[in-house]
Coordinates of C-alpha atoms and ligand atoms in Angstrom, one line a residue:
X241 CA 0.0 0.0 0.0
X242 CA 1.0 3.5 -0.6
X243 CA 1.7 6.3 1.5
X244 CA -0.6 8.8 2.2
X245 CA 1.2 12.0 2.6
X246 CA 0.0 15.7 4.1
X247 CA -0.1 18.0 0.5
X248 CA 1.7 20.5 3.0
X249 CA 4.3 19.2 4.5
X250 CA 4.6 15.8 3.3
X251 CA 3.9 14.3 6.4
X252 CA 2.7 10.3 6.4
X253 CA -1.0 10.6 7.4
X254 CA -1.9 8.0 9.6
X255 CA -4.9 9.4 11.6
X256 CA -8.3 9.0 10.2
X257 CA -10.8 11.4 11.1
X258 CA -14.0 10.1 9.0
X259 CA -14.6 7.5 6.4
X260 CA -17.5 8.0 4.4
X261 CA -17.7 4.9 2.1
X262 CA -17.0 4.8 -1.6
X263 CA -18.3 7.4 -3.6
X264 CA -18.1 8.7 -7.5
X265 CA -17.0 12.4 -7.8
X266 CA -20.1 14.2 -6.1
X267 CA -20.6 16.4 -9.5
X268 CA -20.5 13.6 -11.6
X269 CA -24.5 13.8 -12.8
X270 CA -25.5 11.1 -15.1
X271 CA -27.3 11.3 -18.5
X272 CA -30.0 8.7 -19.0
X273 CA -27.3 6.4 -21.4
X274 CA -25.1 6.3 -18.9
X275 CA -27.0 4.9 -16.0
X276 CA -26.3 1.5 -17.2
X277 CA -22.4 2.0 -17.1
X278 CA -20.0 1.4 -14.5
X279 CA -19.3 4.0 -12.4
X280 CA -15.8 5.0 -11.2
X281 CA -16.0 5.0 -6.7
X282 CA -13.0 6.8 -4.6
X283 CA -12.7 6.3 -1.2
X284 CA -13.8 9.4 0.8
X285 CA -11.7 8.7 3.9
X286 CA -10.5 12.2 5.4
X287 CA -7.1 12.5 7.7
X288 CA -5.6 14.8 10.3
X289 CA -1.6 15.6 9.2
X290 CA -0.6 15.3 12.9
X291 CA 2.6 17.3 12.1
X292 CA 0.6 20.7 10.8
X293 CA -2.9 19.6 11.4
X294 CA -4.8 20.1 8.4
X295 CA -7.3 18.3 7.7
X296 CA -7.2 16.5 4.1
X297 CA -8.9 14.2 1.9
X298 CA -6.4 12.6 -0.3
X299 CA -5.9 13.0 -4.1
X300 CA -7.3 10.0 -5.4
X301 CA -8.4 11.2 -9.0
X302 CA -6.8 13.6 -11.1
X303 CA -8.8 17.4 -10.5
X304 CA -9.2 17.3 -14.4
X305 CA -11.5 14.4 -14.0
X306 CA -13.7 15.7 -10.9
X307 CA -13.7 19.4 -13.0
X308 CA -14.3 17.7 -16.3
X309 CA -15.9 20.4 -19.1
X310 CA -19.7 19.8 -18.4
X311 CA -18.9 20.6 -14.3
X312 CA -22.6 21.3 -14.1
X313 CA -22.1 23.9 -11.2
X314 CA -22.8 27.5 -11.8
X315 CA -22.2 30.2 -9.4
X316 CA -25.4 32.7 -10.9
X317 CA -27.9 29.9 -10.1
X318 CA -27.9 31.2 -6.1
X319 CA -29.3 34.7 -5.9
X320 CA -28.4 35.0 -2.3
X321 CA -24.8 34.2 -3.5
X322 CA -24.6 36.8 -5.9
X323 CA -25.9 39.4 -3.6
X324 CA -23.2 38.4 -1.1
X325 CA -21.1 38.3 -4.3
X326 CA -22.1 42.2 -4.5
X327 CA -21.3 43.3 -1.4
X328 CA -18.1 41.6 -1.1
X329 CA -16.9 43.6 -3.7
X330 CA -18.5 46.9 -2.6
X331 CA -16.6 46.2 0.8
X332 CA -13.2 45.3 -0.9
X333 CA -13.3 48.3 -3.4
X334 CA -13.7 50.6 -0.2
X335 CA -10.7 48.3 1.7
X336 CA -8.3 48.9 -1.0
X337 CA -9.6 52.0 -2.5
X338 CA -9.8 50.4 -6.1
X339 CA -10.5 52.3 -9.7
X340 CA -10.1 52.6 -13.0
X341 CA -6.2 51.9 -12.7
X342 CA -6.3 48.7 -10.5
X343 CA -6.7 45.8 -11.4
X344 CA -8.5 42.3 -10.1
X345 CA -7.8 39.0 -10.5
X346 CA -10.5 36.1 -8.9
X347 CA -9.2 33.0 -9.3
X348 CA -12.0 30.3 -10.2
X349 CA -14.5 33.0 -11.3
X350 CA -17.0 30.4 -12.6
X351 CA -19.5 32.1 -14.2
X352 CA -18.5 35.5 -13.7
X353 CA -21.4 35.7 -10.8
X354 CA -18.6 38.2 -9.2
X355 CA -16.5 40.1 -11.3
X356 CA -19.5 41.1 -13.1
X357 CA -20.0 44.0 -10.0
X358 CA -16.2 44.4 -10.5
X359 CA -17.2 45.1 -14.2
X360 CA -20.1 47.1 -13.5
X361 CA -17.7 49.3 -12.0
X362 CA -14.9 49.9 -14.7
X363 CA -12.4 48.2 -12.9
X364 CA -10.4 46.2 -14.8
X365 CA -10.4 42.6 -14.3
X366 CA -9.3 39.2 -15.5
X367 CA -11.3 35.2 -14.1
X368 CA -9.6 32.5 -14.4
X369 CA -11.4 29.4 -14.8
X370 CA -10.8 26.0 -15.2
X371 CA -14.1 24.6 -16.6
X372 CA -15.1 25.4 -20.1
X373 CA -19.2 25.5 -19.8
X374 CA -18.4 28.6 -17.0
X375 CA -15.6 30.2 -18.3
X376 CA -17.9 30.4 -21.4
X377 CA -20.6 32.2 -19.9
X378 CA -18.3 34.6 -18.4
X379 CA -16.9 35.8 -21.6
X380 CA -20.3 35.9 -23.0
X381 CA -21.0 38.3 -20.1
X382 CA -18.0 40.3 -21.5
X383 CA -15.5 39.3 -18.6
X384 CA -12.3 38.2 -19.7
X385 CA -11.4 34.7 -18.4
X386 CA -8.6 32.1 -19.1
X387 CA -9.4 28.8 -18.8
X388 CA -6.6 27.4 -16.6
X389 CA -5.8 25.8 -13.7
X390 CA -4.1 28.6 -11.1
X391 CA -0.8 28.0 -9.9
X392 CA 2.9 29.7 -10.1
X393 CA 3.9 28.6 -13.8
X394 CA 0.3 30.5 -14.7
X395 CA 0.9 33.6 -12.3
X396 CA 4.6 34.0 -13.7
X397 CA 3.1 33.8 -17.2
X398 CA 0.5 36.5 -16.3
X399 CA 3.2 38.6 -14.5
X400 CA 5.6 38.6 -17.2
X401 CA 6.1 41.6 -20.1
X402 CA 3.4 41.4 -22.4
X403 CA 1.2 38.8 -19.9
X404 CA -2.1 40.2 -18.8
X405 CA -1.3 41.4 -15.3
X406 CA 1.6 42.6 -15.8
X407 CA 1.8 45.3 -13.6
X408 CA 0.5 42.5 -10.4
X409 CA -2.8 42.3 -9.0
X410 CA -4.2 45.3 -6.1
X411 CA -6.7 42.1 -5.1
X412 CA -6.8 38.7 -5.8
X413 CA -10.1 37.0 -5.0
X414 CA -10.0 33.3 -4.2
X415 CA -13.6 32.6 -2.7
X416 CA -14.2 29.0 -2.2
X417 CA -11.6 27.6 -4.1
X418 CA -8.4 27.0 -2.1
X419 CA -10.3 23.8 -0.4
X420 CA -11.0 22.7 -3.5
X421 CA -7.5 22.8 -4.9
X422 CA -5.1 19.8 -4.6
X423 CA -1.6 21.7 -4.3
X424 CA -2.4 23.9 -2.1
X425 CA 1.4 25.1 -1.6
X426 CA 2.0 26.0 -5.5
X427 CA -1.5 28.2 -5.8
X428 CA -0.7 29.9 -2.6
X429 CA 2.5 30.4 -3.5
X430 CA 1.0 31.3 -7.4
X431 CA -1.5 34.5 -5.2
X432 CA 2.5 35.6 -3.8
X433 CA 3.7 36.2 -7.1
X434 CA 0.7 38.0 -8.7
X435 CA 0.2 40.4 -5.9
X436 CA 1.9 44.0 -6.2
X437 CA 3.7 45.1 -3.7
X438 CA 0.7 46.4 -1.9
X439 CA -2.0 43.9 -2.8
X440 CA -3.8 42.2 -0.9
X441 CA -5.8 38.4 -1.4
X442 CA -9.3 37.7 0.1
X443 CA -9.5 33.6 0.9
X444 CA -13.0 32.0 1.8
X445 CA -13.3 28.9 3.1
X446 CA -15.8 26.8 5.1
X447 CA -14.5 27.1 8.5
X448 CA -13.2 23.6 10.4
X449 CA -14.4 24.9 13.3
X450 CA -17.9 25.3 12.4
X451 CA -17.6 22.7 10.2
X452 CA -16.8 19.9 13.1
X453 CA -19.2 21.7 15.9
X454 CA -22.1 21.8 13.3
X455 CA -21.4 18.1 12.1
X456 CA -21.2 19.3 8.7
X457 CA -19.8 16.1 7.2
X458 CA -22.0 16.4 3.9
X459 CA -19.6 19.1 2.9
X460 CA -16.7 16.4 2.7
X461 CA -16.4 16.0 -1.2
X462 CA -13.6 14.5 -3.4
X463 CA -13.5 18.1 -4.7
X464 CA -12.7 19.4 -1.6
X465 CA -9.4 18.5 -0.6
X466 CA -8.6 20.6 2.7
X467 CA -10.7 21.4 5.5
X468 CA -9.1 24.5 6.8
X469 CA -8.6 26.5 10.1
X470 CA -7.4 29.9 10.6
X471 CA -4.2 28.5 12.2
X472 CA -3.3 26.1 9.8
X473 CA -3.9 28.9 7.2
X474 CA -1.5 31.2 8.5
X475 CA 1.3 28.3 8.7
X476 CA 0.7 27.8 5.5
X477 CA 1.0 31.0 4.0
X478 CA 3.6 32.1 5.9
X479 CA 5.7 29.1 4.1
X480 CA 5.1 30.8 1.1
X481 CA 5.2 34.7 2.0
X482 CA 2.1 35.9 2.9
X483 CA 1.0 37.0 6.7
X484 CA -2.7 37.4 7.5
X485 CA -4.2 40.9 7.7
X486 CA -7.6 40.8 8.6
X487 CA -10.5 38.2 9.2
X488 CA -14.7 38.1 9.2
X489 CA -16.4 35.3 9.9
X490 CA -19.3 35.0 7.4
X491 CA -22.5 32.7 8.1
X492 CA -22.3 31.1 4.3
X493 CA -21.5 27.4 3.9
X494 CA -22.7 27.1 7.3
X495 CA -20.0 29.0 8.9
X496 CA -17.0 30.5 6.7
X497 CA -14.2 32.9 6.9
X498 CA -12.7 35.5 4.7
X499 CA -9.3 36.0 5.5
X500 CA -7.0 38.8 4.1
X501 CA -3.3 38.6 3.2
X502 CA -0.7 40.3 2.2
X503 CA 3.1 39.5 1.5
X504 CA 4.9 39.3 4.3
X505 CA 7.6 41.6 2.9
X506 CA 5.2 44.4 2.0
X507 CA 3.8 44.5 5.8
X508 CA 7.7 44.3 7.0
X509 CA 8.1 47.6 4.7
X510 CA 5.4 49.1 5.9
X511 CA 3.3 49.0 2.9
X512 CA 0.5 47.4 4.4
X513 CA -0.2 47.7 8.0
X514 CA -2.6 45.7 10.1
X515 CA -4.8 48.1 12.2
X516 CA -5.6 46.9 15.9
X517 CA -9.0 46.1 15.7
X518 CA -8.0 43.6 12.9
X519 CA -5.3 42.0 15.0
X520 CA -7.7 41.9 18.1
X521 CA -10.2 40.5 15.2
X522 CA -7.1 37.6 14.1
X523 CA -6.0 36.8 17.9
X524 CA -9.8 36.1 18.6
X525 CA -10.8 33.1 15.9
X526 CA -6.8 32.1 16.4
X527 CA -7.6 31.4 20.6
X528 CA -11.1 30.0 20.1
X529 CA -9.5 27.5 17.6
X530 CA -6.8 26.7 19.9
X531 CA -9.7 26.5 22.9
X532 CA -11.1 23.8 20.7
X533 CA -8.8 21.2 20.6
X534 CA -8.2 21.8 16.5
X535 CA -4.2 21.5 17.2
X536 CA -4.9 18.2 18.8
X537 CA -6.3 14.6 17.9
X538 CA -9.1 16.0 20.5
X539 CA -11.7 18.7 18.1
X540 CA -11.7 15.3 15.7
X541 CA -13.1 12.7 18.0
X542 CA -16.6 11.6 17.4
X543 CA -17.1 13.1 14.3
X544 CA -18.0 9.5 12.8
X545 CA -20.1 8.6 15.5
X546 CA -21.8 12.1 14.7
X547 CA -22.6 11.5 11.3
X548 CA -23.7 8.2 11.6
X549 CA -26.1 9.8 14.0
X550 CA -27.7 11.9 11.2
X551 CA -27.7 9.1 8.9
X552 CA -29.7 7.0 11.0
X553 CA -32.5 9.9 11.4
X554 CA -32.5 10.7 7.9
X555 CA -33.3 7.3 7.2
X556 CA -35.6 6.8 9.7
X557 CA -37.7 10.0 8.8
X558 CA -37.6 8.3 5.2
X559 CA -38.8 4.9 5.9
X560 CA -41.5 6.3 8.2
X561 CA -43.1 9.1 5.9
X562 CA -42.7 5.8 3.3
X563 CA -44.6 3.2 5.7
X564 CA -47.1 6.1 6.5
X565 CA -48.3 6.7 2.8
X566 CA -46.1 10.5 2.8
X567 CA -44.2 11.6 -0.3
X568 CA -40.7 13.0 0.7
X569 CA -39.0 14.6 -2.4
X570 CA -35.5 16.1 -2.3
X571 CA -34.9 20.2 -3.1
X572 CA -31.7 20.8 -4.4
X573 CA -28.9 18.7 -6.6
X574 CA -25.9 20.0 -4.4
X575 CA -22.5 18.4 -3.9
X576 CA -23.2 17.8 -0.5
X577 CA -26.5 16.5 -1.2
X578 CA -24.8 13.5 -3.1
X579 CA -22.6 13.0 -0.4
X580 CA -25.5 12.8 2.0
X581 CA -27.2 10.3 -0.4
X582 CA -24.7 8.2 -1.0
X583 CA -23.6 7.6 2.6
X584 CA -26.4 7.2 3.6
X585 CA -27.5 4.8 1.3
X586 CA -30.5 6.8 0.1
X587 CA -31.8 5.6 -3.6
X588 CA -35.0 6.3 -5.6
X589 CA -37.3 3.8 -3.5
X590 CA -36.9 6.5 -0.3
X591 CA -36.7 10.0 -2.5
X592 CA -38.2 9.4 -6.1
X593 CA -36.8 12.5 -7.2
X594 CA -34.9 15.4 -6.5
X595 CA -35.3 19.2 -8.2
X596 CA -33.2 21.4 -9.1
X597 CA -32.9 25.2 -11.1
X598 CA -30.0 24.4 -12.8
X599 CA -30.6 23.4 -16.4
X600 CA -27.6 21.7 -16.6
X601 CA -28.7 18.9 -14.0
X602 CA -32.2 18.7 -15.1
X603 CA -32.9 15.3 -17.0
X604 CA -29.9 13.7 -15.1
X605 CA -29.4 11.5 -12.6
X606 CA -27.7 12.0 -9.1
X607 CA -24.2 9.8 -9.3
X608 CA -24.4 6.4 -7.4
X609 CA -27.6 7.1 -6.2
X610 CA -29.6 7.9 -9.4
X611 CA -31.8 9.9 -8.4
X612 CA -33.3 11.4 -11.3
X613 CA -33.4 15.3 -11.1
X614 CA -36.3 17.6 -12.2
X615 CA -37.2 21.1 -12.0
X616 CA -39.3 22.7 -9.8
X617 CA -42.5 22.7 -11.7
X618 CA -41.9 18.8 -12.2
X619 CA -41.5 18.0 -8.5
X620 CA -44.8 19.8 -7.9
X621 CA -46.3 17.9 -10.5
X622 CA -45.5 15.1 -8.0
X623 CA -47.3 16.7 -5.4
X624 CA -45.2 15.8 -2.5
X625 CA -46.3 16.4 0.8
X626 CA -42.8 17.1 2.2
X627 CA -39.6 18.8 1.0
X628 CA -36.4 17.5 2.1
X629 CA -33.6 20.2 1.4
X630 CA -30.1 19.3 0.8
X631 CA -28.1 22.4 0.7
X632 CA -29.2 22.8 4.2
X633 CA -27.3 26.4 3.6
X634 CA -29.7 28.2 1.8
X635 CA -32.7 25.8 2.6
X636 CA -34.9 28.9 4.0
X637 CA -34.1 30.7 0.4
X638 CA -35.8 27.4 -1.4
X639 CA -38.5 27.3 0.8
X640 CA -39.5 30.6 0.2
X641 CA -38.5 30.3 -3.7
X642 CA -41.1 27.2 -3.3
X643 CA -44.0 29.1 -2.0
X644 CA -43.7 32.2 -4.3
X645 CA -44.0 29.8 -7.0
X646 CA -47.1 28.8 -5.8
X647 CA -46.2 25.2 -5.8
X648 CA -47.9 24.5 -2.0
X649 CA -47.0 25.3 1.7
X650 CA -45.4 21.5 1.9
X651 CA -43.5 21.0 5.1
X652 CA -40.0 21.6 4.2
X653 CA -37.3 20.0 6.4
X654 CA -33.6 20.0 6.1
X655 CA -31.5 17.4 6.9
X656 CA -28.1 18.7 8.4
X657 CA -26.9 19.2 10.9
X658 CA -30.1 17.5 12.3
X659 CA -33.2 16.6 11.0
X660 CA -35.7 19.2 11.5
X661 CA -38.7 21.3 9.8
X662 CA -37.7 24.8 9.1
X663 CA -40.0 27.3 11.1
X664 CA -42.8 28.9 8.8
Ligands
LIG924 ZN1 1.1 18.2 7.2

């Protein structure tokens, strides 16, 4: 057998946090031709590098596979994600005083659901994008957007005479991608090299913390290779010169933060400086990390026994509503929806379908589980008398998306962290 080692530091990784069975790639959605094909499972076992303490899922397929050119996931399907989309970049425009001579850089832009507001403003801008089908709709929304893979060999070729950023980037935007990205050391290390002098990076991630106290083990994906703290962060980042500046703690994905950085040498030359309140801001997610055990074996402990827990009342709720004559149907084709599913065991006999907006899943089938998604209208057609929601994150946004359609006042329930009816 193989080595496992920690993407950071190279570590052997020997303690296992979680193991949540076999699974395909949770974006994998099926077409109806290929439902009678064998399907490709990795194991979705995540570990603990006991020598820097991040939290990993190993590598087990290539990231062109998982991000293959049909990736079905587009950022502009969640309204409430492009409003926070909008005021993220109101708020960094004021941060960094930005204009018509800066220049931004977001770093898997998908869809362009956030430069467009970058755009909007005449502030020039450039996505980069791995998959086709959103880098596509992006340039048709006039952004300009390379279809790459981030790293330093790309930010050295942006950087250099002639290349498109030339001059460096005043902000680099990475929201929700460095979890999702396998070397985390080279596209940190990529964000260093782009930056001028006296730029600055925005990072969000799904926060560990509030990922192990709000047993969110759904968002475990084979896309989603670390699972990060503010702590582990800053170690990593310093290895490759960049030192925190300032942190929020935002309530998407369940509980995220949006850390800023800066290279190390620009805050050693005074360039950028890091005001009190932001320190006192850093210090205080830094101690209630360390209060937590996330340095330890200790913050890990129980997390299986946690999500079995939820597994067992999901499938209880399922097989009751089934033995009482109720229709449960599933809102929502999300990754962590599949992962849910699939560990769980769930298949078509317990939830007959599942809807969803995008038009890119509708008339597929969930992977594994098969599960065929339909849209909205179709799944009322079914006239189910309860909703179960899997992005439990924005399940009070589809319940009320639900009832302005005038598809019924269904029960809706959600089914992480717990199983439970939203209020209303
Ligand atoms: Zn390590």
């Amino acid at each position: 057998m193989t080595l496992l080692r920690c993407r950071h530091c190279g570590s052997t990784l020997h303690h296992e946090v979680i193991d949540l069975g076999h699974q395909p790639p949770s974006n994998a959605y099926l077409s109806a031709d290929q439902l009678g094909r064998p399907e490709i499972t990795y194991p979705l076992k995540v570990y603990l590098c006991t020598s820097c303490w991040l939290m990993q899922l190993p590598a087990h397929a290539a990231a062109e596979t998982l991000f293959t050119p049909d990736y079905a996931y587009f950022s502009s399907t969640s309204s409430s994600w492009c409003s926070h989309a909008e005021r993220y970049v109101a708020a960094a425009v004021q941060r960094l005083g930005l204009g018509a001579e800066s220049m931004v850089v977001e770093l898997a832009s998908n869809d362009g659901y956030l430069l467009q507001y970058v755009l909007e403003r005449q502030i020039p801008c450039l996505g980069i994008e791995p998959t086709q089908a959103a880098a596509q709709l992006a340039r048709e929304r006039g952004i300009p957007t390379l279809e790459r893979f981030f790293g330093v060999e790309l930010a050295d070729e942006l950087r250099s005479e002639g290349g498109a950023v030339a001059g460096g980037a005043d902000l680099i935007a990475a929201n929700n991608v460095l979890a999702h990205v396998p070397d985390i050391n080279d596209f940190l290390a990529g964000i260093t090299r782009l930056l001028k002098p006296g730029g600055q990076v925005s990072i969000e991630f799904p926060h560990l913390l509030r990922l192990l106290a709000g047993n969110h083990f759904d968002t475990i994906y084979h896309e989603h290779y670390s699972y990060l703290s503010l702590a582990v962060l800053q170690r990593i980042a310093a290895s490759v010169g960049l030192s925190l500046v300032d942190v929020e703690e935002l309530p998407t994905h369940g509980g995220s933060l949006r850390v800023w950085l800066a290279p190390t040498a620009a805050l050693a030359d005074g360039v950028v400086s890091v005001p009190t309140e932001a320190q006192q801001r850093l210090a205080a997610v830094l101690r209630a990390e360390q209060a937590a055990g996330l340095e330890s074996p200790l913050a890990y402990a129980g997390f299986q026994q946690r999500a079995e827990a939820a597994k067992h009342a999901l499938l209880c709720f399922l097989l009751q509503a089934r033995e009482q004559g109720r229709r449960v149907l599933g809102y929502g084709a999300a990754a962590k929806g599949n992962t849910l599913l699939n560990y769980a065991g769930v298949r078509s006999d317990l939830l007959a379908a599942v809807a969803d907006k995008a038009s890119s899943k509708i008339g597929r089938f969930l992977p594994a589980s098969h599960i065929p998604v339909v849209s909205p209208a179709e799944l009322a057609a079914m006239a189910p008398d309860a909703l179960l929601v899997l992005p439990w994150n924005i399940a009070a946004e589809v319940q009320q998306q639900w009832r302005d359609a005038g598809y019924g006042e269904q029960p809706c329930y959600r089914a992480i962290p717990v199983l439970e009816q939203l209020p209303g």
